[in-house]
Every structure is written in C-alpha cells, then in structure tokens.
PDB file of N, CA and C in Angstrom:
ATOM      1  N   UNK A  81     149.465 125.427  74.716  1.00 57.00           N
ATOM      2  CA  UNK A  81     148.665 126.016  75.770  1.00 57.00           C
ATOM      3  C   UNK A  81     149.168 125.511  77.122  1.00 57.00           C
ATOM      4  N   UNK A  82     149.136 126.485  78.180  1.00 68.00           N
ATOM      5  CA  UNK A  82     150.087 126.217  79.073  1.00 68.00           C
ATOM      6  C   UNK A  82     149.120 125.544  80.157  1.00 68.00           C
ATOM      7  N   UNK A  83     149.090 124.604  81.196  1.00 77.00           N
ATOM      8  CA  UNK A  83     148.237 123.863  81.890  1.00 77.00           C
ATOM      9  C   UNK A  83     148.391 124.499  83.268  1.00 77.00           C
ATOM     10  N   UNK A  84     147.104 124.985  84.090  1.00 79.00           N
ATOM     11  CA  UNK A  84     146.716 125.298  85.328  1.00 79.00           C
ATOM     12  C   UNK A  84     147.515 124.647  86.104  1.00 79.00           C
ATOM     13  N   UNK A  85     148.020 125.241  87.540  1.00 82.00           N
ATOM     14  CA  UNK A  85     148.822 123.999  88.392  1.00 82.00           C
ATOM     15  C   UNK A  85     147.472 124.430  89.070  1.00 82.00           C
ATOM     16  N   UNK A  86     147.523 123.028  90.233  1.00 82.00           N
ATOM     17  CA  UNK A  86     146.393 123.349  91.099  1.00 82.00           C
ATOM     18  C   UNK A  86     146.961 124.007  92.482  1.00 82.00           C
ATOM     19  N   UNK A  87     145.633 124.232  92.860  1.00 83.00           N
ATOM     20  CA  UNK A  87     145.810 125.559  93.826  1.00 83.00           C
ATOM     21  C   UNK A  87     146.122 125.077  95.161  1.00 83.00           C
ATOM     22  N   UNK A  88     146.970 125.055  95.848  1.00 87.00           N
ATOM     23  CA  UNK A  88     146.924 124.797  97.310  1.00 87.00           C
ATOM     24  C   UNK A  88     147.152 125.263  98.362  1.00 87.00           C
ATOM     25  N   UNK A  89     146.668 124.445  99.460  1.00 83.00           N
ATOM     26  CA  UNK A  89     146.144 125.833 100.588  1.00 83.00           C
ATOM     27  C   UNK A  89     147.233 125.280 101.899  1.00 83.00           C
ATOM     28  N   UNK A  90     148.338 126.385 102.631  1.00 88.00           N
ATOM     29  CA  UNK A  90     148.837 125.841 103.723  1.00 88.00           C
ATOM     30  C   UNK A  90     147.675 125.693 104.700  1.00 88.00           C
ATOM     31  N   UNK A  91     147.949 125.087 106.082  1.00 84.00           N
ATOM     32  CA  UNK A  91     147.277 125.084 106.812  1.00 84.00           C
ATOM     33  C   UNK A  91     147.337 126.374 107.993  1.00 84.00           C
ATOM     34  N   UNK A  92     146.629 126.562 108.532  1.00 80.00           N
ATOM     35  CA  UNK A  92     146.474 128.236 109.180  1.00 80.00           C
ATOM     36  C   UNK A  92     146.113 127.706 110.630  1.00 80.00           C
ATOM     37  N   UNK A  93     146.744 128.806 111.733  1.00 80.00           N
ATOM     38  CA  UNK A  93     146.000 128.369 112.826  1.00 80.00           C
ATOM     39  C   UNK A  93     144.594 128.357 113.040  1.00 80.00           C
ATOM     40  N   UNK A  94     144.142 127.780 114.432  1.00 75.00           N
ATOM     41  CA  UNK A  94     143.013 128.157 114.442  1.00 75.00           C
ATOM     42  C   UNK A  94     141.918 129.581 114.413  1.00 75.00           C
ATOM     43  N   UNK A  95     141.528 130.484 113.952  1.00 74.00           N
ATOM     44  CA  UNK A  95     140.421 131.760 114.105  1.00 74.00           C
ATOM     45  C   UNK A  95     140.284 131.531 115.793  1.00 74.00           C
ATOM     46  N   UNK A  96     140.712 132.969 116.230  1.00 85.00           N
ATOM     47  CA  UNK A  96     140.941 133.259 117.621  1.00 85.00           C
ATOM     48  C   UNK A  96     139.599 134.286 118.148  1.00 85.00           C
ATOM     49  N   UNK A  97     138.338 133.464 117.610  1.00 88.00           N
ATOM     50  CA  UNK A  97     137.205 133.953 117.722  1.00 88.00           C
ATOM     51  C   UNK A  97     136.046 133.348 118.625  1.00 88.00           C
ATOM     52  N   UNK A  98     135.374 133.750 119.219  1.00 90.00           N
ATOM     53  CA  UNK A  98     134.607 132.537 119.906  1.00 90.00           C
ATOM     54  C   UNK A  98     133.467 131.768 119.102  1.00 90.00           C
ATOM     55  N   UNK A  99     133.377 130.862 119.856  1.00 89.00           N
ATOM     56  CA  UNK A  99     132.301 129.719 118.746  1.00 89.00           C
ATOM     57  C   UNK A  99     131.204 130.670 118.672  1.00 89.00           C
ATOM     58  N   UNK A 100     130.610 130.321 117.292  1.00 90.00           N
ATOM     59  CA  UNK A 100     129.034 131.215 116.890  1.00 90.00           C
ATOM     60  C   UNK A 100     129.422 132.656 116.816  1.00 90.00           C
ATOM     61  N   UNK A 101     130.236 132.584 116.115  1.00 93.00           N
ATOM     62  CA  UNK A 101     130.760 134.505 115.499  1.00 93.00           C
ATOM     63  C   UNK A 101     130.535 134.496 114.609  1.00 93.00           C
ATOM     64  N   UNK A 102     129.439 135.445 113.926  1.00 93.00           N
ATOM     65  CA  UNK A 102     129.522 135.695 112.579  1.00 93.00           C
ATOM     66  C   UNK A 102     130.341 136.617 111.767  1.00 93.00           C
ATOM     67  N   UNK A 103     131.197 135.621 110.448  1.00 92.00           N
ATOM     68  CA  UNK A 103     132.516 136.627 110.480  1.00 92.00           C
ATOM     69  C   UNK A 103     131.775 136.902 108.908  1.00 92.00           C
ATOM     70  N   UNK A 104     130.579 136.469 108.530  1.00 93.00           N
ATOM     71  CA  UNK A 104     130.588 137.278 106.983  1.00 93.00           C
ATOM     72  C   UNK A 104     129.301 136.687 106.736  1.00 93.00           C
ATOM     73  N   UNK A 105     128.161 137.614 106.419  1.00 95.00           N
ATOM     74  CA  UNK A 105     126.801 136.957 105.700  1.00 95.00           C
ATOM     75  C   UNK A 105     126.667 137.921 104.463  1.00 95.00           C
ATOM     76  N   UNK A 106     126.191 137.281 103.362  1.00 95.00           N
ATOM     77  CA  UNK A 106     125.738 138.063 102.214  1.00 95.00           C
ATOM     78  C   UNK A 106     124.309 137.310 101.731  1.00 95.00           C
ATOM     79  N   UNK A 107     123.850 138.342 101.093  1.00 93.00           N
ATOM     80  CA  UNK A 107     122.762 137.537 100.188  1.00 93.00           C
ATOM     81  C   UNK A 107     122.730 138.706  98.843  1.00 93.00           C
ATOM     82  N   UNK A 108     122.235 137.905  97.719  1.00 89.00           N
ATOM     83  CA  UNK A 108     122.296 138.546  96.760  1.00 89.00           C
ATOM     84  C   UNK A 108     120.966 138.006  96.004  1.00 89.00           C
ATOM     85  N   UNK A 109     119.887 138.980  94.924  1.00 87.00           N
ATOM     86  CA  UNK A 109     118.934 138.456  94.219  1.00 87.00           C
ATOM     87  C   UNK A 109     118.622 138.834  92.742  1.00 87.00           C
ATOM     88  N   UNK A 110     118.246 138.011  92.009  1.00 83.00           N
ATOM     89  CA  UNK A 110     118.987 138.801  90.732  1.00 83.00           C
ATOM     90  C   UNK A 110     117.627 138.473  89.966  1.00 83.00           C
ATOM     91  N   UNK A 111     116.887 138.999  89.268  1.00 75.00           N
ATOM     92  CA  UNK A 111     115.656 138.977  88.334  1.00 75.00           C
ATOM     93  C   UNK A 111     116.023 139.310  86.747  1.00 75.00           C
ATOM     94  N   UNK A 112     115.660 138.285  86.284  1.00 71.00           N
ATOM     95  CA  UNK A 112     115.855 138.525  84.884  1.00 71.00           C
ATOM     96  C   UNK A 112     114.946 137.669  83.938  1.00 71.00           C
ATOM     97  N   UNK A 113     114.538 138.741  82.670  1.00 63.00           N
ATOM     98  CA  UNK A 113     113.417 138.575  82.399  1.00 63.00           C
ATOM     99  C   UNK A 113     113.312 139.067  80.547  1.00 63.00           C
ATOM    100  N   UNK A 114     112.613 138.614  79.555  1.00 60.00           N
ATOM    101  CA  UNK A 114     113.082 139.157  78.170  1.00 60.00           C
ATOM    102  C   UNK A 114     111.714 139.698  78.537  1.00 60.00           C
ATOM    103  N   UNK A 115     112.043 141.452  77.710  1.00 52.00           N
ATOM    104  CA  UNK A 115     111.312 142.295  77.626  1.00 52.00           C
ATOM    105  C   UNK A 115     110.217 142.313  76.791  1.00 52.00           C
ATOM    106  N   UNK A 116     110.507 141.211  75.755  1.00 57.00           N
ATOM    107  CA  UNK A 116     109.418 141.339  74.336  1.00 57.00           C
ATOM    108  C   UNK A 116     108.128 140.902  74.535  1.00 57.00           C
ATOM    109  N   UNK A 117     107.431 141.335  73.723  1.00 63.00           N
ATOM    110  CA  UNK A 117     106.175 141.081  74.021  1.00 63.00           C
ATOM    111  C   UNK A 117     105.860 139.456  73.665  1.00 63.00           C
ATOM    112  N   UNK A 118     105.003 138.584  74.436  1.00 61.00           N
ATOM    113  CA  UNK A 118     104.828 137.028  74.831  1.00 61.00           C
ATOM    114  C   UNK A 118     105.743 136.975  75.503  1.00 61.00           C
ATOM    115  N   UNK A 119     106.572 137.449  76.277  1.00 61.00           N
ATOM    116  CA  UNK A 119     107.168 136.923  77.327  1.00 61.00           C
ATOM    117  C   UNK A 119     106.420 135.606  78.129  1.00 61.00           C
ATOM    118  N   UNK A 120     106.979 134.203  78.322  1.00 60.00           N
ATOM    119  CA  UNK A 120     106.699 133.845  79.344  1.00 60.00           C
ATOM    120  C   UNK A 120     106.758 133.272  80.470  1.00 60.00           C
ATOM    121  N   UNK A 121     107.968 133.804  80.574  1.00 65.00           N
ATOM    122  CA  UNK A 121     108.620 133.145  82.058  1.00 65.00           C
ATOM    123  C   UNK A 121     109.650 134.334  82.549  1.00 65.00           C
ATOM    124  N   UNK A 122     110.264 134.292  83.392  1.00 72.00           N
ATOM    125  CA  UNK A 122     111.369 135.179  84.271  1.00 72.00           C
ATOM    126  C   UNK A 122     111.954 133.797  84.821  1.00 72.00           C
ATOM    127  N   UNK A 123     113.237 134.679  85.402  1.00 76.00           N
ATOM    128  CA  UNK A 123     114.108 133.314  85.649  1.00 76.00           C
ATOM    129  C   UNK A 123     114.462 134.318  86.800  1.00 76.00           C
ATOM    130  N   UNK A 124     114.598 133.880  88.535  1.00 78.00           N
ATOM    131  CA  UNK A 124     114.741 134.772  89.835  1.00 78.00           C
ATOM    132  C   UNK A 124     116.282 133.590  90.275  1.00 78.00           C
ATOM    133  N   UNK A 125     117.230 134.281  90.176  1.00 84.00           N
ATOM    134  CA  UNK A 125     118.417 133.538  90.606  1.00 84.00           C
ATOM    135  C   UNK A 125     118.600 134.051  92.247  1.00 84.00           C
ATOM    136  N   UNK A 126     118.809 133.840  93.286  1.00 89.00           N
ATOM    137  CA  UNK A 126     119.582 134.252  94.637  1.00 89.00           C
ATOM    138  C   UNK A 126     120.599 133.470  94.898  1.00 89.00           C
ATOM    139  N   UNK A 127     121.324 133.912  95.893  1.00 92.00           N
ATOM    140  CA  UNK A 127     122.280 133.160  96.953  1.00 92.00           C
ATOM    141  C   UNK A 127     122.445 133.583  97.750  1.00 92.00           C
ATOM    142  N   UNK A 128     123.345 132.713  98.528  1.00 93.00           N
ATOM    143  CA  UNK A 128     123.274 133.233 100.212  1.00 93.00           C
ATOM    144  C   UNK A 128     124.546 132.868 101.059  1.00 93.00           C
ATOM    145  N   UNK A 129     125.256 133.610 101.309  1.00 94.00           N
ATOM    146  CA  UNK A 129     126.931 132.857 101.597  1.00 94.00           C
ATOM    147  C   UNK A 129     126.957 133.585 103.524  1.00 94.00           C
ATOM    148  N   UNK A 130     127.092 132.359 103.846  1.00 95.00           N
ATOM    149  CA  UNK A 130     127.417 132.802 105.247  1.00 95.00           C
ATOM    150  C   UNK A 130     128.819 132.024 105.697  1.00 95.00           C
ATOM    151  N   UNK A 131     129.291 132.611 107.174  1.00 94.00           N
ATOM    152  CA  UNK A 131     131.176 132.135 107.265  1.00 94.00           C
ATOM    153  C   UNK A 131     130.939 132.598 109.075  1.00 94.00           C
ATOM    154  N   UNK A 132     130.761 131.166 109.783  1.00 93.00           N
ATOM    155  CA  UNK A 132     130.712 131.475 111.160  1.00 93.00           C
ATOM    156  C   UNK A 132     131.630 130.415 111.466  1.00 93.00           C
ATOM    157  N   UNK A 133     132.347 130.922 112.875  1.00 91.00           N
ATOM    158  CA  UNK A 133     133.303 130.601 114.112  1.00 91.00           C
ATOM    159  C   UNK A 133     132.578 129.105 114.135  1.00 91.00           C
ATOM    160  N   UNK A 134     132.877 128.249 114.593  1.00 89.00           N
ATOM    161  CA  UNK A 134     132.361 126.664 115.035  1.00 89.00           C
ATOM    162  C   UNK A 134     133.610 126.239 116.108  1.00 89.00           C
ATOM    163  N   UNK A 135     133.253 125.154 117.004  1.00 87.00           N
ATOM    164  CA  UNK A 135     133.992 124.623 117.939  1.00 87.00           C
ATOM    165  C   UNK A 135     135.019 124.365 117.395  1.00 87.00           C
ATOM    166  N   UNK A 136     136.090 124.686 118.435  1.00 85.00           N
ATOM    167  CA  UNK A 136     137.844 124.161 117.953  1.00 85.00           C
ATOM    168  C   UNK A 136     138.463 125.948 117.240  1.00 85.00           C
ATOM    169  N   UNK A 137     137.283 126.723 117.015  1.00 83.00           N
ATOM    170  CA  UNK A 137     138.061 127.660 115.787  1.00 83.00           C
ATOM    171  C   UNK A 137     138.017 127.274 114.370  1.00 83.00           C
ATOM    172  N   UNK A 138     137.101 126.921 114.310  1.00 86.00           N
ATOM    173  CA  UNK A 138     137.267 126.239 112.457  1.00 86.00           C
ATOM    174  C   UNK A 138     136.460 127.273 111.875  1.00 86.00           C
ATOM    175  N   UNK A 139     136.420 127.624 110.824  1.00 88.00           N
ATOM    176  CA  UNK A 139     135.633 128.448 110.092  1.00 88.00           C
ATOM    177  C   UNK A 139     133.976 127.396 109.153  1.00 88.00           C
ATOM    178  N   UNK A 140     133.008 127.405 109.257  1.00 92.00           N
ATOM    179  CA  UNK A 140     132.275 126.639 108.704  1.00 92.00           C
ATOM    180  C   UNK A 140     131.392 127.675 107.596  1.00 92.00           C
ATOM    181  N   UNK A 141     131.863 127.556 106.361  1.00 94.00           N
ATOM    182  CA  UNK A 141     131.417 128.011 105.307  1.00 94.00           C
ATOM    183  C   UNK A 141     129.818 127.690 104.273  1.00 94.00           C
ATOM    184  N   UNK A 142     129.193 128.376 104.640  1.00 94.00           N
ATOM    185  CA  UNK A 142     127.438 127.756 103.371  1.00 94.00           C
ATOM    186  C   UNK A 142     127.093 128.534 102.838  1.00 94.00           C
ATOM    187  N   UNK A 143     126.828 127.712 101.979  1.00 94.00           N
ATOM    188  CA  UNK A 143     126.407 128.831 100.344  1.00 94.00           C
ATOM    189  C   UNK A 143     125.702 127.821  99.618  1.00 94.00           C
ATOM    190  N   UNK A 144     124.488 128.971  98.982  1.00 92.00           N
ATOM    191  CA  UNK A 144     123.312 128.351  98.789  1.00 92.00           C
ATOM    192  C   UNK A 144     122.609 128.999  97.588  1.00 92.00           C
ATOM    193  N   UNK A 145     122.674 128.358  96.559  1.00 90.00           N
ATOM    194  CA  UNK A 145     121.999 129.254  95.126  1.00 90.00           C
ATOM    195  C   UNK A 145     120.586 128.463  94.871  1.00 90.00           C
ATOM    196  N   UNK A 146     119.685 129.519  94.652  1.00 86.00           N
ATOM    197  CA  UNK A 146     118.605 128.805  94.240  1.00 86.00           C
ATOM    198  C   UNK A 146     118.184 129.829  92.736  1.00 86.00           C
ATOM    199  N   UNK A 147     117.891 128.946  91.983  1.00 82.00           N
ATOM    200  CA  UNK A 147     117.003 129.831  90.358  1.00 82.00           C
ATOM    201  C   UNK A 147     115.901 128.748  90.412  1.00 82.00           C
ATOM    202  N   UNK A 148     114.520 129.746  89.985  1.00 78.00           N
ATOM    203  CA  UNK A 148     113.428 129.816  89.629  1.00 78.00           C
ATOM    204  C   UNK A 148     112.750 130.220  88.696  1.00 78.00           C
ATOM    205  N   UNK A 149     112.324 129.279  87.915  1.00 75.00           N
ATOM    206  CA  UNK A 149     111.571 129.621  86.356  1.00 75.00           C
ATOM    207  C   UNK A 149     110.032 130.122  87.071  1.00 75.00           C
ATOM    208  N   UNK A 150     109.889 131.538  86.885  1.00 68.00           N
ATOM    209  CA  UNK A 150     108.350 131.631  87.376  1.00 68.00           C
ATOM    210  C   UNK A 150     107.482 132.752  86.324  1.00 68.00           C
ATOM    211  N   UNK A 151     106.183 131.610  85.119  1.00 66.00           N
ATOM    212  CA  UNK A 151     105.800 132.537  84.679  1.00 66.00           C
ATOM    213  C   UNK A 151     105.004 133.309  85.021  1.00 66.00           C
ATOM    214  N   UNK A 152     104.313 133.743  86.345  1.00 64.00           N
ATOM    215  CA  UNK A 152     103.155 134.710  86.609  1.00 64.00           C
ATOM    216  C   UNK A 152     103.736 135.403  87.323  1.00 64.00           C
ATOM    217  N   UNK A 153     105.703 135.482  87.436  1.00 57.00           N
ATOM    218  CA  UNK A 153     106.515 137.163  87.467  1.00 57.00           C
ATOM    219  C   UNK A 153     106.531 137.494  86.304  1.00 57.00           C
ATOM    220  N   UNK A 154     106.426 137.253  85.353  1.00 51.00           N
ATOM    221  CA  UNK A 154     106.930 137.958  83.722  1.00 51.00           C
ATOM    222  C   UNK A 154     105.436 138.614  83.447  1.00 51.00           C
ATOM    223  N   UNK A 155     104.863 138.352  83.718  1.00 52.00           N
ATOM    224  CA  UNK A 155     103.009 139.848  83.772  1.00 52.00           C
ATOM    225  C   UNK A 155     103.615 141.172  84.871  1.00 52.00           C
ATOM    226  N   UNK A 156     103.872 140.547  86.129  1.00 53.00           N
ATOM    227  CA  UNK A 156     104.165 141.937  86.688  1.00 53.00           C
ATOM    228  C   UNK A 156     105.139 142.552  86.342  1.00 53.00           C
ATOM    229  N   UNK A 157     106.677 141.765  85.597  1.00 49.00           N
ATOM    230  CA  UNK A 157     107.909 142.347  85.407  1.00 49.00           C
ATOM    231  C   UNK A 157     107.358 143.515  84.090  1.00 49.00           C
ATOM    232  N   UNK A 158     106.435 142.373  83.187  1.00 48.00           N
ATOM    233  CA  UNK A 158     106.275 143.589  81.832  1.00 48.00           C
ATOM    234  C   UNK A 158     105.292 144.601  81.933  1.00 48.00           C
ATOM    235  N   UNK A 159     104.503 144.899  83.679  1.00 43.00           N
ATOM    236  CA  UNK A 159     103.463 146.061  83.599  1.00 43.00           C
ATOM    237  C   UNK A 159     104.503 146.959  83.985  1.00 43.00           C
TER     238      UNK A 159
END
C-alpha cells in the first residue's frame, strides 16, 4: 500500500483586498432523524465557514460545526 506524501503549500502574495472584505460566507443545516415509530431524539448538525481580508492582506479563515441531540424535535419531525 502506497503512503500519502504530505501536502504542501508555497507561500502566495499578499490578497490585494482591503482589510474587512468578505471574500466567502456559507452556512449549512442538516436535520436528521429515524423515522420509526419511538423515535427519540433527532440529531441537528450546522456549520458556518467564513474567509475575510485582515490587516497586512492575510486571509483569516472560521469554521464552526455545531450537532445537537434534541428529543422534543423528533415529535415535530414525526407529525
């Protein structure tokens, strides 16, 4: 079995953007839930990826996942 090399990154100039540019926001939310009857819980996954300009030109990258076990969504998911 052949072994991964690791990945590496040259260095890039600076982003010729002004500070506090937003160059990318997403959010995403995902619900999931077993259909059978006694269900009792749902599981609510999100995230949230944002990519803004910062002093100097640097790119400052955050990303943020949150999951939630919540059983009094699995009554409204199964009406």
């Amino acid at each position: 079995m052949e072994e991964n090399e690791p990945q590496t990154f040259d260095p890039v100039e600076p982003i010729q953007l002004e500070a506090g540019t937003c160059v990318h926001e997403s959010a995403h939310s995902m619900l999931s839930s077993n259909a059978a009857e006694g269900v009792r819980s749902v599981l609510v996954v999100s995230s949230r990826m944002a990519m803004h300009v910062v002093e100097g030109g640097r790119l400052e990258v955050r990303f943020a996942r949150h999951a939630l076990l919540h059983p009094r969504l699995a009554v409204q998911v199964r009406r």
